[in-house]
Each structure stands twice: as structure tokens, then as C-alpha cells.
Amino acid sequence: MTTTLDHTLSDSAVMLRRNLIRLRRYPTMMFSTIAMPVVILLMMTYFFGGAIESALAADGPLDGKYINYLLPGLLLFVPSFLTVAVAVSVNQDVTEGIINRLRSLATPPTAILAGHFVGALIQGIVAVVFLLAVAFALGFRADASLLDWFAAGGLLLLLTAGLVWIAVAMGVVAPNPESASNMPLPLLFLPYLGSGLVPTDSMPNGVRQFAEYQPFSPIADTLRGLLMGLDISDRWPWALGWCLLFLVVGYVWAVTAFRRSTTG
């Protein structure tokens, strides 16, 4: 049992190292994950920030600063953009026969999936740190304790893990890299259609109800509440529930699809 576990952990480390080296050789794979959230941060702050700040109370918990409202919602864009890179990377391994060659070397499926999964989490952490650094440079200031930061980081990590497993599954079932890059599009657009970028108060009724109850809105509201000291008593259970649902559905789908692709 110990030998089998050691063998799996050793192979997982090799697969993780392979994926990290692959990122170093193809840095464009990380470009959208790291650069796009920063581009949206700059665009929303300097193009629309002034108009939205007029609706924020100067003496409220957000200090009347749009970037204090915006940053927690933008954190969701990191795992969202990450899904495309993961789906394409996994699909290239499947369609180019890399995984079949690894299986012929008796590499356990767990190690192959773990290499992609942990490598994606590392990409996500790097992108979040970079986005936070730019936001602080632009004036973002949080009103959070160390425990609040850990809670926000844990929730974001849980969401990232769930979306990465879904992206792995999409990469396995897609027939080619082009299809793999298109399948995560719903996950790319949903963060735009919620409370992540703008308050939902002024939206028309039907749009507002969709924006408030789609999965990414309670997660954005919970992150905002943790970082800015807002009440989240009716939002965090929904946020945690959606993240756990993403994680369970994504993991089961990824493992099932991978087994079928390598045995069928």
C-alpha cells in the first residue's frame, strides 16, 4: 500500500513539474489568466469608476471608492479565465496521444490528473497575487482581519478547484483544442452578469433577479463582505454551496470522462 502511494505521489510530482515547465515554455498560456483580470480592473476603474462612485456613500464601508467594490468581484475572473487554459492543455494531451503514452508507462491516472490540477491551482494563486498587487497600487484598501483574509482565500481556492475540475472534464470530452477553448465560455461570461462589477440595485427586475441569484453573485458578495466588513449572513451559505457543488460535479465528471477516454 505504502509503495503504491509513494509511486503515485512521485508520478504526480513529475507530472506537476512537466506542466510547470510547459507553462514556462509557452507563457501565452498564462497570459489570459494573469493579464485579463488586470486589464478589466484598469478599464472598469478608469472608464466607469467615476460614474459608479457617485452612487456609493462616502462614509459607508466601501469609503465611496469603486475599486473597493470592484476588486472582490474581479477575483472571480481569475478561476474563470483559468478554465480555458486548463481545458486546452488537457485536450492537447488527450488528442495528441500524450496520455496514452503515459498510460503505457504505467503512470497512474491519478498522477496525470493531479499534475494538471495542482499546476492550475499554482497558476491561479500567482494570478490572484498579481491582481491584488495592482489593486493595492491603484488604491484598494480592505477592512479585513487575518481570519477574514484566510476565509476569503479559502472560498476562492474552493471555487478555483471546482472550476478547474470542470475544465479538466471539458478538455477530456472535447474533440479538439478549438472545441476545448469554446466549452468554458459560459463560465467566462457569468462573472460579468452578476454583482461582481456593478451593484444590481439599478437593474430591471428580471435582469436583477438573474444577476443576484446566478452562482457567481453570492460568491462575489461573500468575498466583498469578508474583505470590506459587509453583512453576508444571507449570502455565504449560497456561496459555499455553489463552490462545493462545482467541486463535486467537476471532480466526478472529470474522473468519469478520463476513465472512459483511456479505456474505451
mmCIF file of C-alpha atoms in Angstrom:
data_model
loop_
_atom_site.group_PDB
_atom_site.id
_atom_site.type_symbol
_atom_site.label_atom_id
_atom_site.label_comp_id
_atom_site.label_asym_id
_atom_site.label_seq_id
_atom_site.Cartn_x
_atom_site.Cartn_y
_atom_site.Cartn_z
ATOM 1 C CA MET A 1 0.000 0.000 0.000
ATOM 2 C CA THR A 2 2.813 2.390 1.002
ATOM 3 C CA THR A 3 4.761 1.554 -2.150
ATOM 4 C CA THR A 4 1.714 2.244 -4.324
ATOM 5 C CA LEU A 5 1.079 5.569 -2.569
ATOM 6 C CA ASP A 6 4.737 6.575 -2.871
ATOM 7 C CA HIS A 7 4.684 5.660 -6.558
ATOM 8 C CA THR A 8 1.543 7.762 -7.147
ATOM 9 C CA LEU A 9 2.938 10.770 -5.255
ATOM 10 C CA SER A 10 6.243 10.525 -7.121
ATOM 11 C CA ASP A 11 4.488 10.366 -10.505
ATOM 12 C CA SER A 12 2.203 13.245 -9.503
ATOM 13 C CA ALA A 13 5.256 15.382 -8.714
ATOM 14 C CA VAL A 14 6.756 14.514 -12.105
ATOM 15 C CA MET A 15 3.516 15.413 -13.891
ATOM 16 C CA LEU A 16 3.272 18.692 -11.958
ATOM 17 C CA ARG A 17 6.857 19.561 -12.900
ATOM 18 C CA ARG A 18 6.090 18.760 -16.536
ATOM 19 C CA ASN A 19 3.089 21.124 -16.561
ATOM 20 C CA LEU A 20 5.052 23.945 -14.884
ATOM 21 C CA ILE A 21 7.897 23.579 -17.418
ATOM 22 C CA ARG A 22 5.285 23.623 -20.172
ATOM 23 C CA LEU A 23 3.966 26.954 -18.862
ATOM 24 C CA ARG A 24 7.485 28.396 -18.836
ATOM 25 C CA ARG A 25 7.995 27.409 -22.447
ATOM 26 C CA TYR A 26 4.562 28.631 -23.530
ATOM 27 C CA PRO A 27 3.946 31.775 -21.411
ATOM 28 C CA THR A 28 0.983 32.797 -23.579
ATOM 29 C CA MET A 29 -0.981 30.023 -21.834
ATOM 30 C CA MET A 30 -0.853 32.098 -18.643
ATOM 31 C CA PHE A 31 -1.398 35.465 -20.327
ATOM 32 C CA SER A 32 -5.200 35.481 -20.215
ATOM 33 C CA THR A 33 -5.306 34.219 -16.628
ATOM 34 C CA ILE A 34 -2.904 36.873 -15.294
ATOM 35 C CA ALA A 35 -3.333 39.813 -17.667
ATOM 36 C CA MET A 36 -7.055 39.878 -18.487
ATOM 37 C CA PRO A 37 -8.339 40.443 -14.901
ATOM 38 C CA VAL A 38 -5.829 43.311 -14.592
ATOM 39 C CA VAL A 39 -6.985 44.788 -17.922
ATOM 40 C CA ILE A 40 -10.619 44.650 -16.745
ATOM 41 C CA LEU A 41 -9.587 46.213 -13.414
ATOM 42 C CA LEU A 42 -7.932 49.149 -15.199
ATOM 43 C CA MET A 43 -10.764 49.557 -17.709
ATOM 44 C CA MET A 44 -13.570 49.487 -15.138
ATOM 45 C CA THR A 45 -11.702 51.753 -12.707
ATOM 46 C CA TYR A 46 -10.739 54.475 -15.182
ATOM 47 C CA PHE A 47 -13.628 54.317 -17.677
ATOM 48 C CA PHE A 48 -16.645 53.628 -15.427
ATOM 49 C CA GLY A 49 -15.361 54.144 -11.876
ATOM 50 C CA GLY A 50 -16.292 57.832 -11.664
ATOM 51 C CA ALA A 51 -19.924 57.262 -12.636
ATOM 52 C CA ILE A 52 -20.400 54.321 -10.265
ATOM 53 C CA GLU A 53 -18.628 56.022 -7.336
ATOM 54 C CA SER A 54 -21.328 58.716 -7.337
ATOM 55 C CA ALA A 55 -23.807 56.051 -6.138
ATOM 56 C CA LEU A 56 -21.564 54.860 -3.279
ATOM 57 C CA ALA A 57 -21.801 56.518 0.137
ATOM 58 C CA ALA A 58 -18.543 58.271 1.035
ATOM 59 C CA ASP A 59 -18.979 57.343 4.725
ATOM 60 C CA GLY A 60 -20.014 53.721 4.010
ATOM 61 C CA PRO A 61 -17.903 50.579 4.443
ATOM 62 C CA LEU A 62 -16.580 50.980 0.877
ATOM 63 C CA ASP A 63 -15.342 54.535 1.623
ATOM 64 C CA GLY A 64 -17.072 55.704 -1.566
ATOM 65 C CA LYS A 65 -14.346 54.036 -3.681
ATOM 66 C CA TYR A 66 -15.436 51.914 -6.636
ATOM 67 C CA ILE A 67 -12.243 49.866 -6.570
ATOM 68 C CA ASN A 68 -13.186 48.653 -3.062
ATOM 69 C CA TYR A 69 -16.446 47.330 -4.555
ATOM 70 C CA LEU A 70 -14.827 46.037 -7.750
ATOM 71 C CA LEU A 71 -11.783 44.062 -6.582
ATOM 72 C CA PRO A 72 -13.608 41.244 -4.687
ATOM 73 C CA GLY A 73 -15.780 40.609 -7.770
ATOM 74 C CA LEU A 74 -12.787 40.671 -10.077
ATOM 75 C CA LEU A 75 -11.103 37.915 -8.086
ATOM 76 C CA LEU A 76 -13.671 35.547 -9.633
ATOM 77 C CA PHE A 77 -12.315 36.300 -13.097
ATOM 78 C CA VAL A 78 -9.047 34.500 -12.294
ATOM 79 C CA PRO A 79 -10.529 30.970 -11.962
ATOM 80 C CA SER A 80 -12.955 31.811 -14.761
ATOM 81 C CA PHE A 81 -10.210 32.658 -17.269
ATOM 82 C CA LEU A 82 -8.127 29.755 -15.968
ATOM 83 C CA THR A 83 -10.703 27.251 -17.239
ATOM 84 C CA VAL A 84 -9.822 27.945 -20.897
ATOM 85 C CA ALA A 85 -6.090 27.321 -20.419
ATOM 86 C CA VAL A 86 -6.757 24.124 -18.464
ATOM 87 C CA ALA A 87 -9.303 22.745 -20.942
ATOM 88 C CA VAL A 88 -6.984 23.357 -23.924
ATOM 89 C CA SER A 89 -3.926 21.929 -22.143
ATOM 90 C CA VAL A 90 -5.755 18.732 -21.122
ATOM 91 C CA ASN A 91 -7.282 18.343 -24.582
ATOM 92 C CA GLN A 92 -3.867 18.623 -26.261
ATOM 93 C CA ASP A 93 -2.593 15.798 -24.054
ATOM 94 C CA VAL A 94 -5.632 13.664 -24.909
ATOM 95 C CA THR A 95 -5.790 14.310 -28.676
ATOM 96 C CA GLU A 96 -2.021 14.222 -29.273
ATOM 97 C CA GLY A 97 -1.643 10.831 -27.579
ATOM 98 C CA ILE A 98 0.467 12.034 -24.651
ATOM 99 C CA ILE A 99 -1.833 10.438 -22.097
ATOM 100 C CA ASN A 100 -1.844 7.094 -23.926
ATOM 101 C CA ARG A 101 1.954 7.113 -23.883
ATOM 102 C CA LEU A 102 1.957 7.894 -20.163
ATOM 103 C CA ARG A 103 -0.511 5.074 -19.529
ATOM 104 C CA SER A 104 1.776 2.676 -21.430
ATOM 105 C CA LEU A 105 4.492 3.611 -18.909
ATOM 106 C CA ALA A 106 2.142 2.543 -16.106
ATOM 107 C CA THR A 107 1.664 6.148 -14.936
ATOM 108 C CA PRO A 108 -1.446 6.078 -12.710
ATOM 109 C CA PRO A 109 -4.423 8.163 -13.925
ATOM 110 C CA THR A 110 -4.480 9.894 -10.530
ATOM 111 C CA ALA A 111 -0.986 11.275 -11.143
ATOM 112 C CA ILE A 112 -1.872 12.546 -14.637
ATOM 113 C CA LEU A 113 -4.949 14.415 -13.378
ATOM 114 C CA ALA A 114 -3.173 15.660 -10.251
ATOM 115 C CA GLY A 115 -0.407 17.200 -12.377
ATOM 116 C CA HIS A 116 -2.927 19.290 -14.302
ATOM 117 C CA PHE A 117 -4.993 20.119 -11.199
ATOM 118 C CA VAL A 118 -2.164 21.281 -8.921
ATOM 119 C CA GLY A 119 -0.439 23.119 -11.786
ATOM 120 C CA ALA A 120 -3.663 25.052 -12.451
ATOM 121 C CA LEU A 121 -4.055 25.945 -8.764
ATOM 122 C CA ILE A 122 -0.498 27.356 -8.752
ATOM 123 C CA GLN A 123 -1.333 29.456 -11.842
ATOM 124 C CA GLY A 124 -4.459 30.736 -10.102
ATOM 125 C CA ILE A 125 -2.575 31.704 -6.922
ATOM 126 C CA VAL A 126 0.074 33.595 -8.947
ATOM 127 C CA ALA A 127 -2.652 35.446 -10.889
ATOM 128 C CA VAL A 128 -4.571 36.405 -7.697
ATOM 129 C CA VAL A 129 -1.399 37.744 -6.025
ATOM 130 C CA PHE A 130 -0.590 39.811 -9.131
ATOM 131 C CA LEU A 131 -4.153 41.186 -9.318
ATOM 132 C CA LEU A 132 -4.113 42.123 -5.611
ATOM 133 C CA ALA A 133 -0.751 43.872 -6.018
ATOM 134 C CA VAL A 134 -2.067 46.014 -8.890
ATOM 135 C CA ALA A 135 -5.304 46.769 -6.993
ATOM 136 C CA PHE A 136 -3.417 47.919 -3.888
ATOM 137 C CA ALA A 137 -1.245 50.123 -6.113
ATOM 138 C CA LEU A 138 -4.437 51.702 -7.524
ATOM 139 C CA GLY A 139 -5.849 52.462 -4.080
ATOM 140 C CA PHE A 140 -7.732 49.361 -2.948
ATOM 141 C CA ARG A 141 -7.872 49.122 0.828
ATOM 142 C CA ALA A 142 -9.512 46.213 2.662
ATOM 143 C CA ASP A 143 -11.160 46.306 6.074
ATOM 144 C CA ALA A 144 -10.472 42.672 6.939
ATOM 145 C CA SER A 145 -8.796 40.747 9.745
ATOM 146 C CA LEU A 146 -6.291 37.987 9.087
ATOM 147 C CA LEU A 147 -9.092 35.463 9.642
ATOM 148 C CA ASP A 148 -11.248 37.240 7.043
ATOM 149 C CA TRP A 149 -8.385 37.072 4.536
ATOM 150 C CA PHE A 150 -7.974 33.331 5.192
ATOM 151 C CA ALA A 151 -11.726 32.781 4.793
ATOM 152 C CA ALA A 152 -11.787 34.747 1.525
ATOM 153 C CA GLY A 153 -8.715 32.865 0.253
ATOM 154 C CA GLY A 154 -10.254 29.524 1.199
ATOM 155 C CA LEU A 155 -13.507 30.300 -0.592
ATOM 156 C CA LEU A 156 -11.645 31.461 -3.704
ATOM 157 C CA LEU A 157 -9.439 28.353 -3.628
ATOM 158 C CA LEU A 158 -12.530 26.144 -3.310
ATOM 159 C CA LEU A 159 -14.135 27.860 -6.312
ATOM 160 C CA THR A 160 -10.913 27.541 -8.316
ATOM 161 C CA ALA A 161 -10.660 23.833 -7.512
ATOM 162 C CA GLY A 162 -14.234 23.246 -8.664
ATOM 163 C CA LEU A 163 -13.857 25.176 -11.926
ATOM 164 C CA VAL A 164 -10.507 23.505 -12.677
ATOM 165 C CA TRP A 165 -12.072 20.034 -12.367
ATOM 166 C CA ILE A 166 -14.887 21.135 -14.693
ATOM 167 C CA ALA A 167 -12.268 22.452 -17.146
ATOM 168 C CA VAL A 168 -10.355 19.150 -16.957
ATOM 169 C CA ALA A 169 -13.557 17.290 -17.838
ATOM 170 C CA MET A 170 -14.216 19.646 -20.762
ATOM 171 C CA GLY A 171 -10.674 19.101 -22.016
ATOM 172 C CA VAL A 172 -11.164 15.335 -21.928
ATOM 173 C CA VAL A 173 -14.538 15.229 -23.734
ATOM 174 C CA ALA A 174 -13.822 17.954 -26.345
ATOM 175 C CA PRO A 175 -12.905 16.532 -29.801
ATOM 176 C CA ASN A 176 -10.147 19.102 -30.481
ATOM 177 C CA PRO A 177 -8.413 22.132 -28.862
ATOM 178 C CA GLU A 178 -10.729 24.596 -30.649
ATOM 179 C CA SER A 179 -13.797 22.991 -29.075
ATOM 180 C CA ALA A 180 -11.996 22.795 -25.726
ATOM 181 C CA SER A 181 -11.377 26.559 -25.808
ATOM 182 C CA ASN A 182 -15.072 27.257 -26.534
ATOM 183 C CA MET A 183 -16.692 24.936 -23.985
ATOM 184 C CA PRO A 184 -15.846 27.102 -20.900
ATOM 185 C CA LEU A 185 -17.486 30.214 -22.441
ATOM 186 C CA PRO A 186 -20.488 30.133 -20.012
ATOM 187 C CA LEU A 187 -18.004 30.172 -17.118
ATOM 188 C CA LEU A 188 -16.263 33.162 -18.737
ATOM 189 C CA PHE A 189 -19.417 35.249 -19.149
ATOM 190 C CA LEU A 190 -21.255 34.523 -15.876
ATOM 191 C CA PRO A 191 -18.944 36.736 -13.722
ATOM 192 C CA TYR A 192 -19.887 39.691 -15.968
ATOM 193 C CA LEU A 193 -23.630 39.052 -15.484
ATOM 194 C CA GLY A 194 -23.811 39.409 -11.721
ATOM 195 C CA SER A 195 -22.908 41.663 -8.837
ATOM 196 C CA GLY A 196 -19.161 41.332 -9.383
ATOM 197 C CA LEU A 197 -18.597 44.502 -11.433
ATOM 198 C CA VAL A 198 -21.565 46.747 -10.640
ATOM 199 C CA PRO A 199 -24.310 46.904 -7.975
ATOM 200 C CA THR A 200 -27.545 45.214 -9.038
ATOM 201 C CA ASP A 201 -29.906 47.814 -7.500
ATOM 202 C CA SER A 202 -30.475 49.810 -10.698
ATOM 203 C CA MET A 203 -31.033 46.781 -12.978
ATOM 204 C CA PRO A 204 -34.513 45.984 -14.399
ATOM 205 C CA ASN A 205 -36.467 43.413 -12.371
ATOM 206 C CA GLY A 206 -35.887 40.275 -14.461
ATOM 207 C CA VAL A 207 -32.223 41.070 -15.060
ATOM 208 C CA ARG A 208 -31.653 41.940 -11.412
ATOM 209 C CA GLN A 209 -33.133 38.656 -10.168
ATOM 210 C CA PHE A 210 -30.918 36.680 -12.534
ATOM 211 C CA ALA A 211 -27.860 38.762 -11.580
ATOM 212 C CA GLU A 212 -28.439 38.312 -7.849
ATOM 213 C CA TYR A 213 -29.081 34.551 -7.868
ATOM 214 C CA GLN A 214 -26.730 33.223 -10.534
ATOM 215 C CA PRO A 215 -23.876 31.221 -8.915
ATOM 216 C CA PHE A 216 -21.106 33.825 -9.088
ATOM 217 C CA SER A 217 -23.042 36.665 -7.381
ATOM 218 C CA PRO A 218 -23.278 35.185 -3.851
ATOM 219 C CA ILE A 219 -19.589 34.228 -4.116
ATOM 220 C CA ALA A 220 -18.643 37.801 -5.130
ATOM 221 C CA ASP A 221 -20.852 39.243 -2.368
ATOM 222 C CA THR A 222 -19.289 36.934 0.219
ATOM 223 C CA LEU A 223 -15.742 37.878 -0.807
ATOM 224 C CA ARG A 224 -16.752 41.573 -0.703
ATOM 225 C CA GLY A 225 -18.307 41.135 2.727
ATOM 226 C CA LEU A 226 -15.241 39.363 4.122
ATOM 227 C CA LEU A 227 -12.778 41.927 2.739
ATOM 228 C CA MET A 228 -14.847 45.087 3.329
ATOM 229 C CA GLY A 229 -16.755 44.266 6.518
ATOM 230 C CA LEU A 230 -20.246 43.971 4.978
ATOM 231 C CA ASP A 231 -23.078 41.740 6.244
ATOM 232 C CA ILE A 232 -23.022 38.389 4.408
ATOM 233 C CA SER A 233 -25.279 36.333 6.682
ATOM 234 C CA ASP A 234 -27.714 35.544 3.832
ATOM 235 C CA ARG A 235 -25.043 35.131 1.129
ATOM 236 C CA TRP A 236 -22.206 32.947 2.440
ATOM 237 C CA PRO A 237 -24.267 29.696 2.662
ATOM 238 C CA TRP A 238 -25.170 30.098 -1.037
ATOM 239 C CA ALA A 239 -21.562 30.891 -1.909
ATOM 240 C CA LEU A 240 -20.223 27.851 -0.071
ATOM 241 C CA GLY A 241 -22.964 25.637 -1.530
ATOM 242 C CA TRP A 242 -22.225 26.671 -5.125
ATOM 243 C CA CYS A 243 -18.462 26.142 -4.646
ATOM 244 C CA LEU A 244 -18.998 22.661 -3.187
ATOM 245 C CA LEU A 245 -21.415 21.797 -5.999
ATOM 246 C CA PHE A 246 -18.842 22.896 -8.623
ATOM 247 C CA LEU A 247 -16.192 20.811 -6.868
ATOM 248 C CA VAL A 248 -18.229 17.603 -6.580
ATOM 249 C CA VAL A 249 -19.761 17.780 -10.076
ATOM 250 C CA GLY A 250 -16.449 18.757 -11.679
ATOM 251 C CA TYR A 251 -14.441 16.019 -9.935
ATOM 252 C CA VAL A 252 -16.936 13.239 -10.704
ATOM 253 C CA TRP A 253 -17.284 14.405 -14.326
ATOM 254 C CA ALA A 254 -13.502 14.677 -14.826
ATOM 255 C CA VAL A 255 -12.658 11.284 -13.336
ATOM 256 C CA THR A 256 -15.510 9.526 -15.164
ATOM 257 C CA ALA A 257 -14.668 11.127 -18.516
ATOM 258 C CA PHE A 258 -10.959 10.382 -18.107
ATOM 259 C CA ARG A 259 -11.572 6.702 -17.346
ATOM 260 C CA ARG A 260 -13.829 6.368 -20.390
ATOM 261 C CA SER A 261 -11.300 8.102 -22.652
ATOM 262 C CA THR A 262 -8.480 5.805 -21.626
ATOM 263 C CA THR A 263 -10.402 2.530 -21.563
ATOM 264 C CA GLY A 264 -12.866 2.981 -24.375
#
